[in-house]
Coordinates of C-alpha atoms in Angstrom, one line a residue:
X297 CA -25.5 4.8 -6.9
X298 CA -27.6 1.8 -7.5
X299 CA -26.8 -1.4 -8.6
X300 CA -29.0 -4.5 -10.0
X301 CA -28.6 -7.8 -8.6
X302 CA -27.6 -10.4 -11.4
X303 CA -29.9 -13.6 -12.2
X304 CA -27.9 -15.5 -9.6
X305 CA -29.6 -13.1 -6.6
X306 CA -28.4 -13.5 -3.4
X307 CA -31.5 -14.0 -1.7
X308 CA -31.9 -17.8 -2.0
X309 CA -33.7 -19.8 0.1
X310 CA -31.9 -21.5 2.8
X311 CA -28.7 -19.8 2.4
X312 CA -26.6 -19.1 5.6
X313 CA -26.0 -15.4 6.6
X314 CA -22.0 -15.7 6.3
X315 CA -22.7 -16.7 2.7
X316 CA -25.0 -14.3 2.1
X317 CA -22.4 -11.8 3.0
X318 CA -19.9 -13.7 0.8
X319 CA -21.8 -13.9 -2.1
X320 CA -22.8 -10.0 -2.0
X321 CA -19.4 -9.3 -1.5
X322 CA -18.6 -11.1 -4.9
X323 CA -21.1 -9.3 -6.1
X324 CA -19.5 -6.3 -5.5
X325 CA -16.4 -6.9 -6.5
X326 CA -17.6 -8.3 -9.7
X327 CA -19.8 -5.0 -10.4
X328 CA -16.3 -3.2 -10.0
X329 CA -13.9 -5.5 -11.8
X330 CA -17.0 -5.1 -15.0
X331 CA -16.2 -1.2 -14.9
X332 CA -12.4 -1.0 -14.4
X333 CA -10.5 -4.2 -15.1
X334 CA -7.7 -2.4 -16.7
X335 CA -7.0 -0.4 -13.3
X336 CA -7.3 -3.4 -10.8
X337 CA -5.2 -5.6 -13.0
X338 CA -3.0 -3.1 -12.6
X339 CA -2.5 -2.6 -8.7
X340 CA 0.0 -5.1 -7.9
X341 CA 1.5 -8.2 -9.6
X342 CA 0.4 -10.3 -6.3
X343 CA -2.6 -10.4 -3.6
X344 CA -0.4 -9.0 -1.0
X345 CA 0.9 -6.1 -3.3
X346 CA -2.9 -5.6 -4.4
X347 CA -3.8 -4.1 -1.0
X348 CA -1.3 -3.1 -0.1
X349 CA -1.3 -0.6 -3.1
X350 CA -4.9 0.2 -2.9
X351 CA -4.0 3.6 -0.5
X352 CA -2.7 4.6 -3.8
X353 CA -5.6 4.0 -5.9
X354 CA -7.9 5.5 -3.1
X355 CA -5.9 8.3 -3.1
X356 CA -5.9 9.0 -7.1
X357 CA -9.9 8.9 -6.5
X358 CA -9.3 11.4 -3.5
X359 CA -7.2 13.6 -5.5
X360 CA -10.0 13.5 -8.5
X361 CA -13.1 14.5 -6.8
X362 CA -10.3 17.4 -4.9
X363 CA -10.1 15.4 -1.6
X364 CA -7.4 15.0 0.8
X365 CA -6.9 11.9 2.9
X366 CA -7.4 12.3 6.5
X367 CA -6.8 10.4 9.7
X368 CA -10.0 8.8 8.9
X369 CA -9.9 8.0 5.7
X370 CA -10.2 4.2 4.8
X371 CA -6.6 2.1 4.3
X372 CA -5.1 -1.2 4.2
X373 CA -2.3 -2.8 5.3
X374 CA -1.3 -6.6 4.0
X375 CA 1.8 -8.5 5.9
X376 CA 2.8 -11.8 4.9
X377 CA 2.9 -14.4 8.2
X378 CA 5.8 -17.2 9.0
X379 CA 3.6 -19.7 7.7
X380 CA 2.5 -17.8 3.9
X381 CA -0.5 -16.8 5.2
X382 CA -1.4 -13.2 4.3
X383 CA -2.9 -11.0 7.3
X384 CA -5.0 -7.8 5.8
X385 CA -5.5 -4.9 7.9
X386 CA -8.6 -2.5 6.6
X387 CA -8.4 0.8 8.4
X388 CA -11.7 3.1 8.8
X389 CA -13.5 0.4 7.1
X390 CA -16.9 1.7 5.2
X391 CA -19.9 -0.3 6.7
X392 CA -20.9 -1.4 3.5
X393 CA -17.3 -2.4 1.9
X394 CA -16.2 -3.8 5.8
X395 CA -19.6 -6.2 5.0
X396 CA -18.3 -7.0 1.9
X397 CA -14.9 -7.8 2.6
X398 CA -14.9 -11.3 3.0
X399 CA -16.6 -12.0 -0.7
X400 CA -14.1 -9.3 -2.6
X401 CA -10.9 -11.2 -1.5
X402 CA -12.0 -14.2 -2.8
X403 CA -13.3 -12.5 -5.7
X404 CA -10.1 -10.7 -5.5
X405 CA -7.5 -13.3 -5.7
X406 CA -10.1 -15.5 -8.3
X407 CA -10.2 -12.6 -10.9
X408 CA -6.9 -11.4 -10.8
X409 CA -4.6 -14.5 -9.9
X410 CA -6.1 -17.2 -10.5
X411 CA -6.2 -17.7 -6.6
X412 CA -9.0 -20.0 -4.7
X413 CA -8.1 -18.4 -0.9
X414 CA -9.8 -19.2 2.5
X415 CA -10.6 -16.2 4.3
X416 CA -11.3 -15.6 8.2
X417 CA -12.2 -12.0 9.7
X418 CA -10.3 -12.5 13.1
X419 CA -10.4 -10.0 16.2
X420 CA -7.4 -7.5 16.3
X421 CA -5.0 -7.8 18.5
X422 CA -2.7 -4.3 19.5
X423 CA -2.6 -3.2 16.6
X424 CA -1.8 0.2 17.6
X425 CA 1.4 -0.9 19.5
X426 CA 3.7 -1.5 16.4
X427 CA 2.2 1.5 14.7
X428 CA 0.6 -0.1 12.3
X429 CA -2.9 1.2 13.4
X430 CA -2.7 4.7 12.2
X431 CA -5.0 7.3 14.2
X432 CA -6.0 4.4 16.8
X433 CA -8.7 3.6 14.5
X434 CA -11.6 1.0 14.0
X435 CA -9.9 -2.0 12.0
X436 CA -10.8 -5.5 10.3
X437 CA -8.5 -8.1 10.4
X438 CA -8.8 -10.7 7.8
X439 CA -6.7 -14.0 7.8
X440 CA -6.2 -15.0 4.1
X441 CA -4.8 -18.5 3.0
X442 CA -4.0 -20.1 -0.2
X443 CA -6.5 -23.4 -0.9
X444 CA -4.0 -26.3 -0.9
X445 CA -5.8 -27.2 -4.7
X446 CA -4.8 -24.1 -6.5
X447 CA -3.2 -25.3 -9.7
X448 CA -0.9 -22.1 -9.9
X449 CA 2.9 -21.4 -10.6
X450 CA 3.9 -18.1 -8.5
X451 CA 5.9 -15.8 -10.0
X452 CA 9.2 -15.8 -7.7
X453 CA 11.2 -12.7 -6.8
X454 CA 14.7 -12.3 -9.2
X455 CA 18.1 -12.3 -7.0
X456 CA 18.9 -8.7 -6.1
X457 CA 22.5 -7.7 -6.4
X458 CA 24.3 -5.2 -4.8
X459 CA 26.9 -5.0 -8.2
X460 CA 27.2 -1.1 -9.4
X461 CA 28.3 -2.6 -12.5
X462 CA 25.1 -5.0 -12.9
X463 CA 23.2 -1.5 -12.9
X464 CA 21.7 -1.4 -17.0
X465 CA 22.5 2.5 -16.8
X466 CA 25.6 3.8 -15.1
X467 CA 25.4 5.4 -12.4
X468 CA 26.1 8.7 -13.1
X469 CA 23.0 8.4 -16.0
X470 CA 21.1 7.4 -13.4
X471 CA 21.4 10.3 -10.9
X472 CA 21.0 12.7 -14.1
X473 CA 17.6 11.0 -14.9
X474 CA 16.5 10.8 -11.1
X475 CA 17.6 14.2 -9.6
X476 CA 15.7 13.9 -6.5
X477 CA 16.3 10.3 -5.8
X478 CA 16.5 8.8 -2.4
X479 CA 18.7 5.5 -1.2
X480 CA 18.6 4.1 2.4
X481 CA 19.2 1.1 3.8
X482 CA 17.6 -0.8 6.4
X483 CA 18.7 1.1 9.6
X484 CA 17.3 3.9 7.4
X485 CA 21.0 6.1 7.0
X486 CA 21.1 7.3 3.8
X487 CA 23.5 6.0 1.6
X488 CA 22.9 8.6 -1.5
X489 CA 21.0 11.8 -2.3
X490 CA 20.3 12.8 -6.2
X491 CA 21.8 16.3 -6.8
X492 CA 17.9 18.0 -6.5
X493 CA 17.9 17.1 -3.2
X494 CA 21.4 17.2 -1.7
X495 CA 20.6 20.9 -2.9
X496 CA 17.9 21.4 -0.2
X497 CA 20.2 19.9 2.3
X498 CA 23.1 20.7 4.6
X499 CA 24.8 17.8 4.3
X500 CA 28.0 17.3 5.4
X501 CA 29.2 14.2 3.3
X502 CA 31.7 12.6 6.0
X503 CA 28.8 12.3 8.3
X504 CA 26.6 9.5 8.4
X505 CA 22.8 11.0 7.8
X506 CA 19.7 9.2 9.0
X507 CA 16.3 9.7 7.0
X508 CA 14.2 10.9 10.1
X509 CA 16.8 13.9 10.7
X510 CA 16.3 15.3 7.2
X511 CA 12.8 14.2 6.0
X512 CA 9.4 13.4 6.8
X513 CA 6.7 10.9 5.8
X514 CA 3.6 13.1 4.1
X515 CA 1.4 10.3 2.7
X516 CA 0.7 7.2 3.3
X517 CA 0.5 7.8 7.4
X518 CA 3.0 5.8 8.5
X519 CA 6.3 5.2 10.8
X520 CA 9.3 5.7 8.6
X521 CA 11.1 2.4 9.3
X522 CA 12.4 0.1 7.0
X523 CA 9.8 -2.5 7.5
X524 CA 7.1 0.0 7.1
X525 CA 8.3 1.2 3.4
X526 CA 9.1 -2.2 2.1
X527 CA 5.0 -2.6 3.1
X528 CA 4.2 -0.3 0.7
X529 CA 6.2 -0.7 -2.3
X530 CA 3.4 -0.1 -4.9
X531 CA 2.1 3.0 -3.1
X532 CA 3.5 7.0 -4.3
X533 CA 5.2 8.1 -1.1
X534 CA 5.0 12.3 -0.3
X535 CA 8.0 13.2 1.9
X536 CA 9.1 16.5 3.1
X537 CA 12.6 18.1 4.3
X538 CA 12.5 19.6 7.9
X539 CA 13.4 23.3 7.8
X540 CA 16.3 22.6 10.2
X541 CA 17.9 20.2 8.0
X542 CA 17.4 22.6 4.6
X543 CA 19.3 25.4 6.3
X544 CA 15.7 27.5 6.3
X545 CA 15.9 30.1 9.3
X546 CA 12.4 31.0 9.2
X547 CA 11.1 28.2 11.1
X548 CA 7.3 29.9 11.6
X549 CA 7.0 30.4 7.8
X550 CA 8.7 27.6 5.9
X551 CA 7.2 23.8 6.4
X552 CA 10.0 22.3 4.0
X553 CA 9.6 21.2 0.8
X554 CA 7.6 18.6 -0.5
X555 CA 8.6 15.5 -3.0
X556 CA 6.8 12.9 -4.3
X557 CA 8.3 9.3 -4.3
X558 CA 7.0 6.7 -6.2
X559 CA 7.2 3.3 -6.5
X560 CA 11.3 1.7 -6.8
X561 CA 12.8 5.2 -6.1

Protein backbone atom coordinates (compact mmCIF):
# COMPACT_ATOMS: atom_id res chain seq x y z
CA UNK A 1 0.00 0.00 0.00
CA UNK A 2 1.26 3.42 -0.89
CA UNK A 3 0.82 6.46 0.49
CA UNK A 4 1.29 10.32 -0.74
CA UNK A 5 3.27 12.67 1.31
CA UNK A 6 1.06 15.87 2.13
CA UNK A 7 2.20 19.53 1.04
CA UNK A 8 4.04 19.73 4.31
CA UNK A 9 6.80 16.81 2.95
CA UNK A 10 9.13 15.68 5.24
CA UNK A 11 12.08 16.14 3.25
CA UNK A 12 12.98 19.80 4.26
CA UNK A 13 16.09 21.11 4.08
CA UNK A 14 18.08 21.20 7.16
CA UNK A 15 15.83 19.14 9.20
CA UNK A 16 17.56 16.81 11.83
CA UNK A 17 17.21 13.00 11.36
CA UNK A 18 15.27 12.52 14.82
CA UNK A 19 12.68 14.97 13.43
CA UNK A 20 12.56 13.55 10.28
CA UNK A 21 11.53 10.36 12.03
CA UNK A 22 9.06 12.37 14.18
CA UNK A 23 7.38 14.04 11.58
CA UNK A 24 6.92 10.81 9.34
CA UNK A 25 5.74 9.19 12.19
CA UNK A 26 2.88 11.95 12.37
CA UNK A 27 2.50 11.33 9.21
CA UNK A 28 1.56 8.05 9.66
CA UNK A 29 -0.50 8.27 12.27
CA UNK A 30 -2.43 11.05 10.63
CA UNK A 31 -2.88 8.85 7.37
CA UNK A 32 -4.53 6.29 9.84
CA UNK A 33 -6.58 8.50 12.15
CA UNK A 34 -8.04 10.15 8.28
CA UNK A 35 -9.33 6.38 7.59
CA UNK A 36 -10.62 5.22 10.96
CA UNK A 37 -11.23 7.88 13.53
CA UNK A 38 -14.25 6.31 14.81
CA UNK A 39 -12.15 2.99 15.83
CA UNK A 40 -9.14 4.79 17.48
CA UNK A 41 -11.33 7.15 19.38
CA UNK A 42 -12.62 4.20 20.55
CA UNK A 43 -9.61 2.17 22.11
CA UNK A 44 -9.35 3.54 25.42
CA UNK A 45 -10.73 6.66 27.30
CA UNK A 46 -6.85 7.50 28.19
CA UNK A 47 -3.18 7.26 26.50
CA UNK A 48 -2.28 4.44 28.77
CA UNK A 49 -5.59 2.47 28.08
CA UNK A 50 -4.96 3.31 24.23
CA UNK A 51 -2.04 0.87 24.10
CA UNK A 52 -2.62 -0.95 26.16
CA UNK A 53 -5.88 -1.97 24.24
CA UNK A 54 -4.30 -1.97 20.90
CA UNK A 55 -3.55 -6.16 21.27
CA UNK A 56 -7.20 -6.10 20.92
CA UNK A 57 -7.63 -4.11 17.96
CA UNK A 58 -4.59 -6.03 16.35
CA UNK A 59 -6.16 -8.99 17.06
CA UNK A 60 -9.77 -8.03 15.50
CA UNK A 61 -7.53 -7.25 12.19
CA UNK A 62 -5.89 -10.82 12.86
CA UNK A 63 -9.00 -12.45 13.20
CA UNK A 64 -10.36 -10.61 9.83
CA UNK A 65 -7.82 -11.50 7.35
CA UNK A 66 -8.16 -15.48 9.37
CA UNK A 67 -4.92 -14.93 11.32
CA UNK A 68 -3.87 -16.12 14.68
CA UNK A 69 -1.54 -14.26 16.85
CA UNK A 70 1.70 -15.94 17.46
CA UNK A 71 4.66 -15.64 19.81
CA UNK A 72 5.77 -13.15 17.31
CA UNK A 73 3.22 -11.14 16.59
CA UNK A 74 3.59 -7.37 17.47
CA UNK A 75 2.17 -6.09 21.18
CA UNK A 76 2.24 -3.48 23.61
CA UNK A 77 2.35 -3.06 26.99
CA UNK A 78 1.84 0.59 28.82
CA UNK A 79 2.62 0.87 32.80
CA UNK A 80 2.18 3.95 34.59
CA UNK A 81 5.66 5.01 36.72
CA UNK A 82 5.73 6.55 40.46
CA UNK A 83 6.26 9.80 39.08
CA UNK A 84 3.02 9.82 36.21
CA UNK A 85 5.17 9.05 33.60
CA UNK A 86 3.87 6.39 31.22
CA UNK A 87 6.53 3.60 30.08
CA UNK A 88 5.34 1.84 26.65
CA UNK A 89 6.57 -1.44 25.81
CA UNK A 90 6.12 -2.43 21.84
CA UNK A 91 6.81 -6.09 21.42
CA UNK A 92 7.98 -7.58 17.86
CA UNK A 93 7.96 -4.10 16.68
CA UNK A 94 7.46 -3.82 12.63
CA UNK A 95 10.63 -1.92 11.28
CA UNK A 96 8.62 0.49 9.73
CA UNK A 97 5.98 1.26 12.67
CA UNK A 98 9.13 0.77 15.39
CA UNK A 99 10.58 3.94 13.10
CA UNK A 100 7.54 5.54 13.41
CA UNK A 101 6.92 5.28 16.96
CA UNK A 102 8.08 8.21 18.35
CA UNK A 103 5.91 10.66 15.90
CA UNK A 104 2.49 8.44 16.41
CA UNK A 105 2.50 8.96 20.28
CA UNK A 106 2.65 12.38 20.00
CA UNK A 107 0.25 12.30 17.28
CA UNK A 108 -1.43 9.84 19.50
CA UNK A 109 -2.09 11.71 22.57
CA UNK A 110 -2.53 15.31 20.26
CA UNK A 111 -5.56 13.66 18.29
CA UNK A 112 -7.18 11.87 20.76
CA UNK A 113 -6.64 13.73 24.16
CA UNK A 114 -5.82 16.80 23.61
CA UNK A 115 -2.23 15.71 24.99
CA UNK A 116 1.20 17.64 24.08
CA UNK A 117 3.62 14.63 25.53
CA UNK A 118 7.53 14.39 25.41
CA UNK A 119 8.63 11.20 24.27
CA UNK A 120 12.17 9.31 24.74
CA UNK A 121 12.90 5.73 23.18
CA UNK A 122 15.15 4.41 26.17
CA UNK A 123 17.19 0.94 26.16
CA UNK A 124 15.31 -2.01 27.98
CA UNK A 125 16.20 -3.07 30.91
CA UNK A 126 15.17 -7.16 31.88
CA UNK A 127 12.36 -7.02 30.63
CA UNK A 128 11.97 -10.62 30.50
CA UNK A 129 12.45 -11.12 34.26
CA UNK A 130 8.97 -9.87 35.43
CA UNK A 131 7.35 -11.53 32.45
CA UNK A 132 6.43 -8.82 30.93
CA UNK A 133 8.53 -9.61 27.73
CA UNK A 134 6.55 -12.36 26.23
CA UNK A 135 8.54 -14.92 24.01
CA UNK A 136 12.02 -13.11 25.07
CA UNK A 137 11.40 -10.92 22.14
CA UNK A 138 12.97 -7.75 20.48
CA UNK A 139 11.23 -4.69 22.36
CA UNK A 140 11.08 -0.68 22.20
CA UNK A 141 10.84 1.08 25.16
CA UNK A 142 9.40 4.47 25.02
CA UNK A 143 9.41 6.97 28.08
CA UNK A 144 6.21 9.22 27.61
CA UNK A 145 5.59 12.46 29.73
CA UNK A 146 2.87 14.91 29.97
CA UNK A 147 4.30 18.68 28.76
CA UNK A 148 3.91 20.78 31.93
CA UNK A 149 1.66 23.39 29.41
CA UNK A 150 -1.09 21.11 28.64
CA UNK A 151 -4.22 23.03 29.35
CA UNK A 152 -6.23 19.77 30.12
CA UNK A 153 -8.71 18.51 32.93
CA UNK A 154 -8.17 14.57 33.34
CA UNK A 155 -10.95 12.60 33.75
CA UNK A 156 -10.43 11.00 37.41
CA UNK A 157 -11.37 7.46 38.32
CA UNK A 158 -15.05 7.24 40.43
CA UNK A 159 -14.69 5.64 44.13
CA UNK A 160 -15.19 1.88 43.81
CA UNK A 161 -17.24 0.26 46.49
CA UNK A 162 -17.34 -2.95 47.67
CA UNK A 163 -21.41 -2.41 48.74
CA UNK A 164 -23.60 -5.49 47.17
CA UNK A 165 -26.39 -3.21 47.65
CA UNK A 166 -24.68 -0.21 45.64
CA UNK A 167 -24.80 -2.90 42.66
CA UNK A 168 -27.65 -1.07 39.95
CA UNK A 169 -28.88 -4.81 39.29
CA UNK A 170 -29.16 -7.34 42.11
CA UNK A 171 -27.09 -9.77 42.33
CA UNK A 172 -28.89 -12.63 41.43
CA UNK A 173 -29.89 -10.55 37.88
CA UNK A 174 -26.63 -10.20 37.48
CA UNK A 175 -25.39 -13.86 37.51
CA UNK A 176 -28.54 -14.66 35.24
CA UNK A 177 -27.35 -12.05 32.62
CA UNK A 178 -23.49 -13.10 32.98
CA UNK A 179 -23.54 -17.02 33.20
CA UNK A 180 -20.01 -17.46 32.77
CA UNK A 181 -18.75 -14.68 34.79
CA UNK A 182 -15.47 -14.69 36.65
CA UNK A 183 -14.58 -12.70 40.09
CA UNK A 184 -11.06 -12.78 41.76
CA UNK A 185 -9.35 -10.85 43.86
CA UNK A 186 -5.86 -9.70 43.98
CA UNK A 187 -4.17 -12.87 45.32
CA UNK A 188 -6.16 -14.24 42.33
CA UNK A 189 -8.67 -16.93 44.63
CA UNK A 190 -11.85 -16.77 43.27
CA UNK A 191 -14.41 -15.25 45.01
CA UNK A 192 -17.51 -16.25 42.54
CA UNK A 193 -18.17 -18.39 39.50
CA UNK A 194 -21.49 -17.63 37.28
CA UNK A 195 -23.53 -20.88 37.10
CA UNK A 196 -22.10 -21.68 33.11
CA UNK A 197 -18.99 -22.08 34.58
CA UNK A 198 -19.24 -23.61 38.13
CA UNK A 199 -20.85 -26.26 35.64
CA UNK A 200 -17.50 -27.12 34.00
CA UNK A 201 -16.00 -27.29 37.34
CA UNK A 202 -15.46 -29.55 40.39
CA UNK A 203 -15.73 -27.20 42.80
CA UNK A 204 -16.10 -27.87 46.19
CA UNK A 205 -17.54 -24.60 47.60
CA UNK A 206 -15.89 -24.78 51.27
CA UNK A 207 -12.56 -24.67 49.62
CA UNK A 208 -10.77 -21.73 48.78
CA UNK A 209 -10.05 -21.98 44.75
CA UNK A 210 -7.20 -20.16 43.06
CA UNK A 211 -7.60 -19.04 39.29
CA UNK A 212 -4.28 -20.90 38.05
CA UNK A 213 -5.75 -24.40 39.37
CA UNK A 214 -8.86 -24.19 37.26
CA UNK A 215 -8.09 -21.92 34.20
CA UNK A 216 -5.69 -20.82 31.86
CA UNK A 217 -4.71 -17.52 30.05
CA UNK A 218 -5.41 -18.15 26.04
CA UNK A 219 -4.93 -14.67 24.66
CA UNK A 220 -3.25 -11.98 25.33
CA UNK A 221 0.17 -13.96 26.30
CA UNK A 222 0.53 -13.23 29.58
CA UNK A 223 1.27 -14.30 33.45
CA UNK A 224 -2.11 -14.55 35.17
CA UNK A 225 -1.41 -12.28 38.11
CA UNK A 226 -3.35 -9.60 39.36
CA UNK A 227 -1.09 -6.90 38.13
CA UNK A 228 -0.93 -8.40 34.80
CA UNK A 229 -4.90 -8.30 34.17
CA UNK A 230 -5.51 -4.94 35.68
CA UNK A 231 -2.80 -4.00 32.57
CA UNK A 232 -5.08 -4.94 30.24
CA UNK A 233 -8.42 -3.95 31.18
CA UNK A 234 -9.61 -2.80 27.63
CA UNK A 235 -8.25 -5.99 25.98
CA UNK A 236 -10.98 -9.42 25.35
CA UNK A 237 -9.27 -12.09 27.51
CA UNK A 238 -9.60 -16.08 26.07
CA UNK A 239 -9.23 -18.43 29.06
CA UNK A 240 -9.54 -22.03 29.21
CA UNK A 241 -10.44 -24.74 32.08
CA UNK A 242 -7.71 -27.40 32.69
CA UNK A 243 -9.20 -30.88 32.06
CA UNK A 244 -8.21 -31.89 35.68
CA UNK A 245 -10.17 -29.19 37.16
CA UNK A 246 -13.52 -29.93 34.77
CA UNK A 247 -13.59 -33.57 35.99
CA UNK A 248 -12.56 -34.64 32.09
CA UNK A 249 -10.77 -38.17 32.31
CA UNK A 250 -9.50 -38.11 28.89
CA UNK A 251 -6.59 -36.11 29.45
CA UNK A 252 -4.98 -36.88 25.68
CA UNK A 253 -8.20 -35.87 23.90
CA UNK A 254 -9.83 -33.00 25.80
CA UNK A 255 -7.76 -29.45 26.10
CA UNK A 256 -10.71 -27.83 28.23
CA UNK A 257 -13.00 -25.52 27.19
CA UNK A 258 -12.51 -22.20 25.98
CA UNK A 259 -14.37 -18.67 27.15
CA UNK A 260 -13.92 -15.50 26.03
CA UNK A 261 -13.73 -12.55 28.68
CA UNK A 262 -14.11 -9.25 27.86
CA UNK A 263 -13.51 -6.17 29.17
CA UNK A 264 -15.20 -5.47 33.18
CA UNK A 265 -16.14 -9.24 33.48
Amino acid sequence: MEYQMRDDSLCHEGLKFEEIQERFGEEFFNICFDENERVLRAVGGTLQDFFNGFDALLEHIRTSFGKQATLESPSFLCKELPEGTLMLHYFHPHHVVGFAMLGMIKAAGKKIYRLDVEVEQVANEKLCSDGSNPGNCSCLTFLIKECENTNTTKNLPQGTSQVPADLRISINTFCRAFPFHLMFEPSMSVLQLGEGLRKQLRWDTHKVLKFEDCFEIVSPKINATFERVLLRLSTPFVIRTKPEASGTENKDKVSGHGYEIGEGN
